[in-house]
Coordinates of C-alpha atoms in Angstrom, one line a residue:
M1282 CA 259.2 36.4 -41.1
P1283 CA 260.4 39.8 -41.9
F1284 CA 260.7 42.3 -38.9
G1285 CA 258.1 44.7 -40.3
K1286 CA 255.3 42.1 -40.6
K1287 CA 255.8 41.3 -36.9
K1288 CA 254.3 44.6 -36.1
I1289 CA 256.4 45.3 -33.0
L1290 CA 257.8 48.8 -33.7
S1291 CA 257.3 51.5 -31.3
P1292 CA 255.1 54.3 -32.5
G1293 CA 257.0 56.7 -34.6
W1294 CA 259.4 54.3 -36.1
R1295 CA 259.2 53.3 -39.8
E1296 CA 261.1 51.4 -42.5
A1297 CA 263.7 53.6 -44.1
N1298 CA 263.9 53.7 -47.8
I1299 CA 266.3 55.2 -50.5
T1300 CA 264.8 58.6 -50.3
D1301 CA 266.1 58.7 -46.5
V1302 CA 270.0 58.5 -47.5
E1303 CA 270.6 62.2 -47.1
Y1304 CA 268.7 62.3 -43.9
L1305 CA 270.4 59.2 -42.5
F1306 CA 273.8 60.5 -43.4
A1307 CA 273.2 63.8 -41.6
L1308 CA 272.0 61.6 -38.5
E1309 CA 275.0 59.5 -38.8
K1310 CA 277.4 62.3 -38.6
L1311 CA 275.6 63.6 -35.4
C1312 CA 275.5 60.1 -33.9
F1313 CA 279.1 59.1 -34.8
P1314 CA 281.2 62.2 -35.4
D1315 CA 284.4 60.3 -35.2
S1316 CA 283.4 57.2 -37.3
Y1317 CA 280.4 57.9 -39.4
W1318 CA 279.4 55.6 -42.4
S1319 CA 279.6 57.2 -46.0
K1320 CA 276.4 57.8 -47.9
D1321 CA 277.3 54.9 -50.2
G1322 CA 277.5 52.8 -47.2
I1323 CA 274.1 53.9 -45.8
E1324 CA 272.6 53.4 -49.1
S1325 CA 274.0 50.0 -49.5
H1326 CA 272.6 48.9 -46.1
I1327 CA 269.1 50.2 -46.8
K1328 CA 269.2 48.1 -50.0
S1329 CA 270.6 45.1 -48.3
Y1330 CA 269.3 44.9 -44.7
S1331 CA 266.5 46.1 -42.6
A1332 CA 266.6 49.7 -41.9
W1333 CA 264.3 51.5 -39.3
L1334 CA 264.0 55.2 -38.8
R1335 CA 262.3 57.6 -36.2
D1336 CA 262.6 61.1 -37.4
E1337 CA 264.5 63.5 -35.1
F1338 CA 265.5 60.6 -32.9
G1339 CA 267.5 57.8 -34.5
Y1340 CA 267.8 54.8 -36.7
M1341 CA 268.9 51.1 -36.7
F1342 CA 270.1 48.8 -39.3
F1343 CA 269.9 45.0 -38.6
L1344 CA 270.0 41.8 -40.6
D1345 CA 267.0 39.6 -40.3
L1346 CA 268.1 35.9 -40.2
G1347 CA 264.6 34.3 -39.4
E1348 CA 265.0 33.5 -35.7
E1349 CA 268.1 35.4 -35.3
A1350 CA 269.1 39.0 -35.9
E1351 CA 272.3 40.8 -36.1
L1352 CA 272.1 44.6 -34.8
L1353 CA 274.4 46.4 -37.3
R1354 CA 274.0 49.9 -36.1
I1355 CA 271.9 51.7 -33.8
G1356 CA 272.3 55.7 -33.7
I1357 CA 270.5 57.8 -31.4
L1358 CA 270.8 61.5 -31.6
P1359 CA 272.8 62.9 -28.5
S1360 CA 269.7 65.1 -27.4
Q1361 CA 267.7 62.1 -27.3
R1362 CA 269.8 59.6 -25.4
R1363 CA 269.0 58.3 -22.0
K1364 CA 265.3 58.8 -22.4
G1365 CA 264.3 55.1 -22.6
E1366 CA 263.3 54.9 -26.3
A1367 CA 266.5 53.2 -27.4
K1368 CA 265.9 50.6 -24.7
L1369 CA 262.3 50.0 -25.7
I1370 CA 263.3 49.5 -29.5
L1371 CA 266.0 47.3 -28.5
H1372 CA 263.5 45.3 -26.3
R1373 CA 261.2 45.1 -29.3
L1374 CA 263.9 43.9 -31.5
C1375 CA 265.2 41.3 -29.3
F1376 CA 261.8 39.8 -28.6
A1377 CA 261.1 39.6 -32.4
F1378 CA 263.9 37.0 -32.6
Q1379 CA 265.1 34.3 -30.5
R1380 CA 268.7 35.5 -30.6
V1381 CA 270.3 38.9 -31.4
F1382 CA 274.0 39.5 -31.9
L1383 CA 276.0 42.7 -32.2
E1384 CA 279.5 44.2 -31.8
V1385 CA 280.4 47.2 -29.9
S1386 CA 283.6 49.0 -29.4
N1387 CA 285.1 48.3 -26.0
F1388 CA 285.6 52.2 -25.8
N1389 CA 281.8 52.7 -26.0
V1390 CA 280.9 52.3 -22.3
S1391 CA 277.6 53.8 -22.3
A1392 CA 276.4 51.3 -25.1
I1393 CA 278.0 48.4 -23.3
E1394 CA 276.1 49.3 -20.3
L1395 CA 272.8 49.5 -22.1
Y1396 CA 273.3 46.1 -23.7
S1397 CA 274.5 44.5 -20.6
S1398 CA 271.5 45.9 -18.5
F1399 CA 269.1 44.4 -21.1
G1400 CA 270.8 41.0 -20.8
F1401 CA 273.4 40.9 -23.6
R1402 CA 276.4 39.0 -22.8
E1403 CA 280.1 39.0 -24.1
I1404 CA 280.7 36.0 -26.2
G1405 CA 283.9 37.0 -27.9
R1406 CA 286.3 39.8 -28.9
R1407 CA 288.0 41.1 -32.0
K1408 CA 291.4 42.6 -31.0
N1409 CA 292.1 45.9 -32.5
Y1410 CA 289.0 45.7 -34.7
Y1411 CA 288.3 49.3 -35.3
A1412 CA 290.3 52.2 -36.8
F1413 CA 291.3 53.6 -33.5
G1414 CA 292.7 50.2 -32.2
D1415 CA 289.8 49.5 -30.0
D1416 CA 288.4 45.9 -29.8
A1417 CA 285.0 44.7 -31.1
I1418 CA 283.1 43.1 -28.2
I1419 CA 280.8 40.5 -29.7
M1420 CA 277.6 40.3 -27.6
E1421 CA 274.6 38.0 -27.7
W1422 CA 271.1 38.2 -26.3
S1423 CA 269.1 35.1 -26.2
S1424 CA 265.6 34.2 -25.1
R1425 CA 267.1 31.1 -24.0
L1426 CA 269.7 32.4 -21.7
D1427 CA 269.4 31.9 -18.2
S1428 CA 269.2 35.0 -15.9

């Protein structure tokens, strides 16, 4: 069942569409000034994956695989971080699926802390995966994992 039909998004979140590319690109540059995606990349993700947006807050891209999902990107504006909304939308995403996977740079300590506090665990690593030589930490959340 597609994520949108599960009706679990927080108030204010909506499905992004092709008319949001310019806005998402502006958000992307603010959220990831050193490693932002191109407009073409954002457009491709909107066309191929699930994309959710909350104006003046942030966005996420994920792949809906039925019972599993892969979180491809979550961008929260710097002024909106550490206010709990990212954790809420992550919670709702996870509980819409039995398992959620993601990759995060080993340099992104705040994101790793957020994911770990939520119950994600490291299941692998890709050495020197990103442009600056940082590793990709592969993490999984599962409704079946023991606490």
